[in-house]
Tab-separated table of C-alpha atoms in Angstrom:
chain	number	residue	atom	x	y	z
M	1	SER	CA	-19.937	1.669	40.659
M	2	GLN	CA	-16.934	0.837	38.556
M	3	THR	CA	-15.304	3.248	36.134
M	4	ILE	CA	-12.397	2.915	33.781
M	5	HIS	CA	-10.169	5.773	32.684
M	6	GLN	CA	-7.697	6.094	29.868
M	7	TRP	CA	-5.288	8.865	29.043
M	8	PRO	CA	-4.353	10.629	27.046
M	9	ALA	CA	-7.463	10.799	24.879
M	10	THR	CA	-5.479	11.667	21.764
M	11	LEU	CA	-1.795	11.548	20.969
M	12	VAL	CA	0.316	12.448	17.954
M	13	GLN	CA	3.829	11.063	18.047
M	14	PRO	CA	6.670	10.891	15.501
M	15	VAL	CA	8.044	7.587	14.288
M	16	GLY	CA	10.748	6.283	16.608
M	17	SER	CA	9.477	8.085	19.699
M	18	PRO	CA	8.454	6.264	22.899
M	19	LEU	CA	4.888	5.637	23.991
M	20	SER	CA	3.119	5.304	27.298
M	21	LEU	CA	-0.650	4.903	27.577
M	22	GLU	CA	-2.288	4.496	30.935
M	23	CYS	CA	-5.464	2.802	32.058
M	24	THR	CA	-6.928	2.749	35.562
M	25	VAL	CA	-10.020	1.111	36.975
M	26	GLU	CA	-11.939	2.339	40.002
M	27	GLY	CA	-14.468	0.636	42.198
M	28	THR	CA	-13.278	-2.948	41.924
M	29	SER	CA	-10.351	-5.082	42.970
M	30	ASN	CA	-8.281	-7.707	41.167
M	31	PRO	CA	-9.901	-7.181	37.788
M	32	ASN	CA	-8.703	-8.858	34.636
M	33	LEU	CA	-7.319	-6.159	32.364
M	34	TYR	CA	-6.960	-6.030	28.595
M	35	TRP	CA	-5.414	-3.854	25.880
M	36	TYR	CA	-6.972	-3.881	22.414
M	37	ARG	CA	-6.126	-2.024	19.239
M	38	GLN	CA	-8.702	-1.023	16.683
M	39	ALA	CA	-7.378	-0.016	13.279
M	40	ALA	CA	-9.476	2.372	11.214
M	41	GLY	CA	-12.670	0.686	10.016
M	42	ARG	CA	-11.683	-2.671	11.442
M	43	GLY	CA	-12.437	-4.882	14.386
M	44	LEU	CA	-10.617	-5.287	17.660
M	45	GLN	CA	-7.282	-6.978	18.088
M	46	LEU	CA	-6.363	-8.193	21.569
M	47	LEU	CA	-2.812	-7.111	22.389
M	48	PHE	CA	-2.267	-7.999	26.058
M	49	TYR	CA	-4.174	-9.269	29.039
M	50	SER	CA	-3.396	-9.480	32.719
M	51	VAL	CA	-4.973	-11.547	35.474
M	52	GLY	CA	-2.957	-9.965	38.294
M	53	ILE	CA	-0.164	-7.600	39.289
M	54	GLY	CA	2.957	-8.276	37.275
M	55	GLN	CA	1.231	-10.956	35.199
M	56	ILE	CA	1.133	-10.042	31.511
M	57	SER	CA	0.320	-12.227	28.545
M	58	SER	CA	0.840	-11.155	24.959
M	59	GLU	CA	-1.431	-12.210	22.148
M	60	VAL	CA	0.424	-10.650	19.242
M	61	PRO	CA	4.216	-10.228	18.957
M	62	GLN	CA	5.128	-6.639	18.160
M	63	ASN	CA	7.101	-3.688	19.422
M	64	LEU	CA	4.598	-2.941	22.168
M	65	SER	CA	4.769	-4.045	25.788
M	66	ALA	CA	2.441	-3.859	28.767
M	67	SER	CA	2.897	-3.649	32.505
M	68	ARG	CA	0.658	-3.815	35.540
M	69	PRO	CA	2.454	-2.111	38.408
M	70	GLN	CA	-0.657	-1.878	40.598
M	71	ASP	CA	-3.838	-3.889	40.893
M	72	ARG	CA	-5.966	-1.437	38.938
M	73	GLN	CA	-3.378	0.135	36.661
M	74	PHE	CA	-2.436	-1.119	33.219
M	75	ILE	CA	0.169	0.563	31.040
M	76	LEU	CA	0.905	0.101	27.352
M	77	SER	CA	4.378	1.109	26.194
M	78	SER	CA	6.703	1.192	23.263
M	79	LYS	CA	10.345	2.179	23.010
M	80	LYS	CA	10.141	3.165	19.338
M	81	LEU	CA	6.854	3.731	17.550
M	82	LEU	CA	6.197	2.571	14.017
M	83	LEU	CA	3.740	4.059	11.533
M	84	SER	CA	1.750	0.830	11.788
M	85	ASP	CA	1.169	1.487	15.511
M	86	SER	CA	-1.397	4.155	14.654
M	87	GLY	CA	-4.888	3.267	15.786
M	88	PHE	CA	-7.451	3.470	18.533
M	89	TYR	CA	-6.279	1.804	21.733
M	90	LEU	CA	-8.875	0.467	24.109
M	91	CYS	CA	-8.416	-0.756	27.640
M	92	ALA	CA	-10.995	-3.082	29.134
M	93	TRP	CA	-11.616	-4.847	32.404
M	94	SER	CA	-13.708	-7.801	33.463
M	95	PRO	CA	-14.934	-8.693	36.945
M	96	GLY	CA	-14.484	-12.414	36.595
M	97	SER	CA	-17.620	-13.019	34.585
M	98	TYR	CA	-17.715	-13.196	30.829
M	99	GLU	CA	-18.393	-9.603	29.837
M	100	GLN	CA	-15.774	-6.913	29.434
M	101	TYR	CA	-16.138	-3.203	30.047
M	102	PHE	CA	-14.246	-0.716	27.954
M	103	GLY	CA	-12.607	2.624	28.564
M	104	PRO	CA	-13.059	5.671	26.321
M	105	GLY	CA	-9.969	4.879	24.246
M	106	THR	CA	-6.832	6.693	23.098
M	107	ARG	CA	-6.473	7.809	19.491
M	108	LEU	CA	-2.796	7.428	18.534
M	109	THR	CA	-1.436	8.888	15.320
M	110	VAL	CA	2.161	8.137	14.432
M	111	THR	CA	3.565	10.597	11.902
X	1	GLY	CA	-11.096	-21.786	17.110
X	2	ASP	CA	-13.921	-19.452	17.997
X	3	SER	CA	-15.185	-16.986	15.425
X	4	VAL	CA	-17.956	-14.443	14.937
X	5	THR	CA	-19.393	-13.414	11.588
X	6	GLN	CA	-21.469	-10.270	11.204
X	7	MET	CA	-23.275	-8.890	8.226
X	8	GLU	CA	-21.242	-6.303	6.420
X	9	GLY	CA	-22.242	-2.710	6.562
X	10	PRO	CA	-22.873	0.016	6.358
X	11	VAL	CA	-26.556	-0.362	7.016
X	12	THR	CA	-28.577	2.746	6.230
X	13	LEU	CA	-32.133	3.031	7.529
X	14	SER	CA	-34.723	5.724	7.831
X	15	GLU	CA	-35.847	6.761	11.278
X	16	GLU	CA	-38.505	4.411	12.758
X	17	ALA	CA	-37.507	1.543	10.449
X	18	PHE	CA	-37.011	-2.001	11.731
X	19	LEU	CA	-33.419	-3.066	12.316
X	20	THR	CA	-31.833	-6.484	12.008
X	21	ILE	CA	-28.089	-7.056	12.161
X	22	ASN	CA	-27.178	-10.678	11.607
X	23	CYS	CA	-24.562	-12.455	13.680
X	24	THR	CA	-23.499	-16.095	13.595
X	25	TYR	CA	-20.809	-17.771	15.594
X	26	THR	CA	-18.574	-20.801	15.808
X	27	ALA	CA	-17.449	-22.049	19.192
X	28	THR	CA	-16.242	-25.301	20.658
X	29	GLY	CA	-17.927	-24.880	24.025
X	30	TYR	CA	-21.043	-23.130	25.308
X	31	PRO	CA	-20.241	-19.457	24.932
X	32	SER	CA	-21.868	-16.362	26.300
X	33	LEU	CA	-22.927	-13.924	23.583
X	34	PHE	CA	-22.844	-10.140	23.545
X	35	TRP	CA	-23.657	-7.092	21.518
X	36	TYR	CA	-21.511	-4.018	22.013
X	37	VAL	CA	-22.122	-0.555	20.573
X	38	GLN	CA	-19.467	2.014	19.700
X	39	TYR	CA	-20.439	5.620	19.106
X	40	PRO	CA	-18.038	7.775	17.068
X	41	GLY	CA	-14.786	8.471	18.880
X	42	GLU	CA	-15.756	6.453	21.940
X	43	GLY	CA	-15.045	3.087	23.491
X	44	LEU	CA	-17.337	0.080	23.302
X	45	GLN	CA	-20.380	-0.151	25.526
X	46	LEU	CA	-22.006	-3.417	26.441
X	47	LEU	CA	-25.497	-3.287	24.937
X	48	LEU	CA	-26.915	-6.691	25.885
X	49	LYS	CA	-25.902	-10.238	26.609
X	50	ALA	CA	-27.186	-13.805	26.772
X	51	THR	CA	-25.448	-16.595	28.618
X	52	LYS	CA	-27.305	-19.733	27.531
X	53	ALA	CA	-29.436	-21.115	24.739
X	54	ASP	CA	-32.851	-19.479	24.247
X	55	ASP	CA	-31.943	-16.561	26.513
X	56	LYS	CA	-33.078	-13.184	25.210
X	57	GLY	CA	-30.944	-10.163	25.986
X	58	SER	CA	-32.585	-6.763	25.803
X	59	ASN	CA	-31.687	-3.150	26.471
X	60	LYS	CA	-32.788	0.267	25.173
X	61	GLY	CA	-35.288	-1.329	22.784
X	62	PHE	CA	-32.705	-3.694	21.296
X	63	GLU	CA	-33.147	-7.459	21.551
X	64	ALA	CA	-31.210	-10.570	20.602
X	65	THR	CA	-31.999	-14.235	21.203
X	66	TYR	CA	-29.352	-16.919	21.693
X	67	ARG	CA	-30.168	-19.569	19.086
X	68	LYS	CA	-27.981	-22.608	19.615
X	69	GLU	CA	-29.561	-24.618	16.804
X	70	THR	CA	-28.648	-21.972	14.225
X	71	THR	CA	-25.597	-20.623	16.121
X	72	SER	CA	-26.974	-17.128	15.753
X	73	PHE	CA	-27.487	-14.014	17.863
X	74	HIS	CA	-29.180	-11.475	15.605
X	75	LEU	CA	-29.704	-7.939	16.891
X	76	GLU	CA	-33.138	-6.371	16.365
X	77	LYS	CA	-34.888	-3.131	17.148
X	78	GLY	CA	-38.432	-2.283	16.191
X	79	SER	CA	-37.982	1.413	15.522
X	80	VAL	CA	-34.553	2.972	15.154
X	81	GLN	CA	-33.683	6.558	15.956
X	82	VAL	CA	-30.983	8.853	14.620
X	83	SER	CA	-29.225	8.483	17.969
X	84	ASP	CA	-28.777	4.745	17.285
X	85	SER	CA	-26.245	5.535	14.567
X	86	ALA	CA	-23.094	3.717	15.658
X	87	VAL	CA	-21.006	0.618	15.017
X	88	TYR	CA	-22.375	-2.598	16.498
X	89	PHE	CA	-20.131	-5.517	17.452
X	90	CYS	CA	-21.257	-9.049	18.068
X	91	ALA	CA	-18.997	-11.001	20.407
X	92	LEU	CA	-18.694	-14.290	22.230
X	93	SER	CA	-16.862	-15.357	25.334
X	94	ASP	CA	-16.046	-18.984	25.792
X	95	ASN	CA	-15.194	-20.781	28.967
X	96	PHE	CA	-12.300	-19.623	31.095
X	97	SER	CA	-9.013	-20.273	29.395
X	98	GLY	CA	-5.774	-19.608	31.214
X	99	GLY	CA	-7.580	-17.650	33.910
X	100	TYR	CA	-9.023	-14.955	31.692
X	101	GLN	CA	-12.098	-14.482	29.581
X	102	LYS	CA	-11.200	-14.494	25.935
X	103	VAL	CA	-13.714	-12.475	23.972
X	104	THR	CA	-13.911	-12.939	20.224
X	105	PHE	CA	-15.355	-9.963	18.364
X	106	GLY	CA	-16.951	-9.668	14.980
X	107	THR	CA	-15.688	-6.993	12.615
X	108	GLY	CA	-18.542	-4.616	13.415
X	109	THR	CA	-21.521	-3.321	11.451
X	110	LYS	CA	-21.940	0.395	10.949
X	111	LEU	CA	-25.510	1.629	11.248
X	112	GLN	CA	-26.554	4.999	9.897
X	113	VAL	CA	-30.071	6.230	10.611
X	114	ILE	CA	-31.287	9.147	8.542
X	115	PRO	CA	-34.138	11.448	9.574
């Protein structure tokens, strides 16, 4: 069966510091991968998606970036965090059908 | 563009009460419809889905029927439990666009079940 992992689970970072969040998927190959952000009490905002290694598409311009160095690895990064980057970050994958499957999330607090 | 509208919460029910969470959608094509559930501090879990008109998705006592004529996908459960307390998201996925499945989510409805 397929599983999706995210780490770290929680993170507290000062403004202006760098960020790296990692997501890996097991038990499947060539998945579509997604990064979402969920602000407190709000819905999901799609940040990036990837249909293959090295292929990244951005939905919202911001100071975040994403990379996919391996087939089942998806990384979300920032060079300098802003207060507004605080939120719950969710990675998801889809097998080529319409549903998406989510990881456990990373709670990021920028202080 | 595509959109999903859910009833605003929070919804507070007593244990064993009947649950309905309304969801309506707007889409240009023939979308697949989903309900996801998010327990506190966790990611979203796919609860049920329906891929064509008149399909009924069901799981863990929850049901939703794809109504094309009313563009709705209301979530129902006959008897809720305290453990059902969570945030519920309605979502749709339209046809492949650019090689990926774009999923449009509603804003979520928080359900609180009290003993």
